[in-house]
Amino acid sequence: MLQLIDKITLEIDPDMDKLPRSGMSEIVTKDGKTYTARVDYPKGHPKNPMSDHELEVKFRSWPRNT
């Protein structure tokens, strides 16, 4: 992971500020291919709700206080 830190650049896109908690990732490979993913509403947001199964998996993954 530490080797990747020097290869990462962060850029601010003012248009993304219009949707709080939105984000975009772009990966450019050595041969110049570009892969992009954008999320306007994170999982769990009312406009991108979790399924009952996803919610159950998340709940069961929480540590229990015993």
XYZ file of C-alpha atoms in Angstrom:
66
model
C 0.000 0.000 0.000
C 2.784 2.431 0.839
C 4.156 2.090 -2.689
C 0.851 3.374 -4.068
C 0.809 6.585 -2.034
C 3.340 8.310 -4.300
C 1.227 7.401 -7.335
C -1.951 9.042 -6.009
C -2.963 12.616 -6.718
C -5.978 14.349 -5.226
C -7.820 16.992 -7.185
C -10.806 19.060 -6.134
C -13.717 19.283 -8.559
C -15.963 22.225 -7.613
C -18.899 20.608 -9.424
C -18.773 17.708 -6.968
C -19.497 20.119 -4.087
C -23.072 20.355 -5.331
C -23.691 16.814 -4.057
C -22.307 16.340 -0.540
C -20.664 12.958 0.019
C -20.312 12.359 -3.708
C -17.028 11.164 -5.094
C -15.188 10.092 -8.196
C -12.168 7.870 -8.702
C -10.066 7.645 -11.823
C -7.308 5.145 -12.491
C -4.862 5.614 -15.361
C -2.775 2.564 -16.180
C 0.790 2.555 -17.470
C -0.463 1.902 -20.995
C -2.769 4.934 -20.826
C -6.119 3.235 -20.237
C -8.474 5.192 -17.991
C -11.068 3.709 -15.647
C -13.531 6.020 -13.896
C -16.185 5.450 -11.244
C -18.497 8.092 -9.831
C -20.858 7.877 -6.862
C -23.348 10.691 -6.413
C -25.159 9.041 -3.498
C -23.259 6.610 -1.247
C -24.764 3.269 -0.321
C -27.297 3.793 2.438
C -28.397 7.229 1.231
C -32.180 7.479 0.670
C -31.500 7.810 -3.072
C -29.250 4.706 -2.991
C -30.723 2.527 -0.236
C -29.271 -0.706 1.067
C -31.190 -3.913 0.497
C -32.466 -5.832 3.510
C -29.681 -8.367 2.959
C -26.955 -5.672 2.813
C -28.327 -4.086 5.987
C -28.347 -7.447 7.776
C -24.756 -8.203 6.711
C -23.644 -4.763 7.922
C -25.445 -5.191 11.260
C -23.984 -8.655 11.849
C -20.448 -7.422 11.065
C -20.485 -4.984 14.001
C -18.444 -6.085 17.019
C -20.484 -7.212 19.974
C -19.915 -5.975 23.491
C -19.940 -9.045 25.715
